[in-house]
Short mmCIF file of C-alpha atoms in Angstrom, two decimals:
data_model
loop_
_atom_site.label_atom_id
_atom_site.label_comp_id
_atom_site.label_asym_id
_atom_site.label_seq_id
_atom_site.Cartn_x
_atom_site.Cartn_y
_atom_site.Cartn_z
CA UNK A 707 9.50 -10.89 32.51
CA UNK A 708 9.47 -7.03 32.67
CA UNK A 709 12.24 -6.15 30.34
CA UNK A 710 10.20 -8.47 28.17
CA UNK A 711 6.81 -6.61 28.78
CA UNK A 712 8.85 -2.92 28.90
CA UNK A 713 10.65 -3.75 24.72
CA UNK A 714 6.91 -4.98 23.28
CA UNK A 715 5.25 -1.69 25.06
CA UNK A 716 8.09 0.62 24.32
CA UNK A 717 7.93 -1.63 20.30
CA UNK A 718 4.50 -0.95 19.77
CA UNK A 719 5.45 3.03 20.76
CA UNK A 720 7.84 2.87 18.23
CA UNK A 721 5.45 0.59 15.12
CA UNK A 722 2.68 4.54 16.19
CA UNK A 723 3.72 6.93 13.67
CA UNK A 724 1.57 9.88 11.80
CA UNK A 725 0.44 8.98 8.16
CA UNK A 726 1.59 11.00 6.34
CA UNK A 727 -0.54 12.58 3.69
CA UNK A 728 -1.39 11.95 0.47
CA UNK A 729 -1.71 14.90 -1.77
CA UNK A 730 -0.53 17.00 0.98
CA UNK A 731 2.96 18.26 -1.06
CA UNK A 732 2.70 20.82 -2.39
CA UNK A 733 5.46 23.99 -2.84
CA UNK A 734 6.29 27.92 -2.52
CA UNK A 735 3.12 28.53 -5.35
CA UNK A 736 1.07 25.79 -4.24
CA UNK A 737 1.29 24.20 -6.74
CA UNK A 738 0.59 19.78 -6.43
CA UNK A 739 3.63 17.39 -7.48
CA UNK A 740 1.40 14.45 -6.48
CA UNK A 741 -1.15 16.43 -9.07
CA UNK A 742 1.45 16.48 -12.35
CA UNK A 743 1.17 20.61 -11.40
CA UNK A 744 3.96 22.27 -11.56
CA UNK A 745 3.85 26.42 -11.64
CA UNK A 746 3.99 28.75 -14.77
CA UNK A 747 6.04 31.81 -14.87
CA UNK A 748 3.38 32.96 -17.68
CA UNK A 749 0.99 31.80 -16.87
CA UNK A 750 0.61 33.16 -13.53
CA UNK A 751 -0.95 29.65 -12.16
CA UNK A 752 -0.35 26.35 -11.07
CA UNK A 753 -0.62 23.94 -14.76
CA UNK A 754 -0.42 20.41 -16.05
CA UNK A 755 2.60 20.94 -18.02
CA UNK A 756 1.55 17.33 -19.72
CA UNK A 757 -1.58 18.77 -20.39
CA UNK A 758 -1.67 22.64 -21.40
CA UNK A 759 2.01 22.04 -23.18
CA UNK A 760 3.49 21.00 -26.74
CA UNK A 761 5.31 18.00 -26.01
CA UNK A 762 8.76 17.65 -27.64
CA UNK A 763 10.51 14.62 -27.45
CA UNK A 764 14.44 14.32 -27.45
CA UNK A 765 15.35 13.79 -31.18
CA UNK A 766 18.78 12.21 -30.74
CA UNK A 767 18.00 8.78 -28.42
CA UNK A 768 18.45 5.10 -28.01
CA UNK A 769 15.87 2.83 -27.44
CA UNK A 770 16.57 1.23 -24.29
CA UNK A 771 16.52 4.27 -22.78
CA UNK A 772 14.03 6.59 -20.93
CA UNK A 773 12.25 9.42 -23.19
CA UNK A 774 12.48 12.65 -20.45
CA UNK A 775 10.39 15.49 -23.07
CA UNK A 776 10.27 19.01 -22.79
CA UNK A 777 7.76 20.96 -22.84
CA UNK A 778 6.20 24.56 -24.01
CA UNK A 779 3.44 26.23 -23.19
CA UNK A 780 2.46 29.48 -24.98
CA UNK A 781 0.83 32.47 -23.31
CA UNK A 782 -2.78 33.61 -24.33
CA UNK A 783 -1.00 36.15 -28.02
CA UNK A 784 1.51 33.60 -29.23
CA UNK A 785 4.22 36.28 -28.49
CA UNK A 786 6.18 34.60 -25.60
CA UNK A 787 6.49 30.45 -24.32
CA UNK A 788 7.36 28.30 -21.67
CA UNK A 789 10.05 26.28 -21.83
CA UNK A 790 9.69 23.76 -18.89
CA UNK A 791 12.95 21.57 -18.89
CA UNK A 792 13.12 18.36 -16.23
CA UNK A 793 16.76 20.01 -14.74
CA UNK A 794 17.06 23.37 -14.99
CA UNK A 795 14.68 26.64 -14.19
CA UNK A 796 12.21 27.21 -16.66
CA UNK A 797 12.42 29.92 -19.75
CA UNK A 798 10.88 32.41 -21.20
CA UNK A 799 10.97 32.58 -24.56
CA UNK A 800 9.93 35.28 -26.63
CA UNK A 801 8.23 35.43 -29.78
CA UNK A 802 10.53 37.49 -32.60
CA UNK A 803 9.63 38.48 -36.27
CA UNK A 804 10.62 35.84 -38.56
CA UNK A 805 7.79 34.00 -35.93
CA UNK A 806 10.42 32.13 -33.77
CA UNK A 807 10.66 32.02 -30.03
CA UNK A 808 13.98 32.86 -28.42
CA UNK A 809 16.16 33.80 -25.31
CA UNK A 810 19.68 32.62 -24.89
CA UNK A 811 20.41 29.68 -25.56
CA UNK A 812 16.84 28.27 -26.67
CA UNK A 813 15.34 28.30 -30.17
CA UNK A 814 12.23 27.50 -30.83
CA UNK A 815 11.44 27.45 -34.07
CA UNK A 816 7.53 26.40 -34.37
CA UNK A 817 7.55 26.45 -38.20
CA UNK A 818 9.31 23.47 -37.69
CA UNK A 819 8.39 22.55 -34.07
CA UNK A 820 11.88 22.46 -33.23
CA UNK A 821 13.59 23.69 -30.04
CA UNK A 822 17.34 24.00 -30.96
CA UNK A 823 20.09 24.60 -28.11
CA UNK A 824 23.39 26.18 -28.51
CA UNK A 825 22.19 25.94 -32.49
CA UNK A 826 21.44 22.47 -32.94
CA UNK A 827 18.52 20.89 -33.58
CA UNK A 828 17.70 18.74 -29.92
CA UNK A 829 13.99 18.44 -29.74
CA UNK A 830 10.65 17.94 -31.76
CA UNK A 831 7.33 17.76 -31.67
CA UNK A 832 6.52 14.18 -33.28
#
């Protein structure tokens, strides 16, 4: 009987825990992932890329697979763009003379609204 009471007491104590607070998920910049925020190097602030950015969707995708978009956020004078990739660090693109934005293997053709990676059209604004 004593063992049963002890087991019940320990079981009830084990069930008690501090609940995790929702919305208490700030990153090192203070951005809340639960609110859809991510840090923008270009804006030097937490932003919601789906509200402030231009969505580019994959050109080639299978109908039964999830569509993973990338986003572009432009600075105030449109001289730079920040590319938000879901699985890679953000990339800052610089505007060049022809009006396109480029950084390394990434080129955003603003007149076509198309992102090229290594010379291949991969994402486009719909």
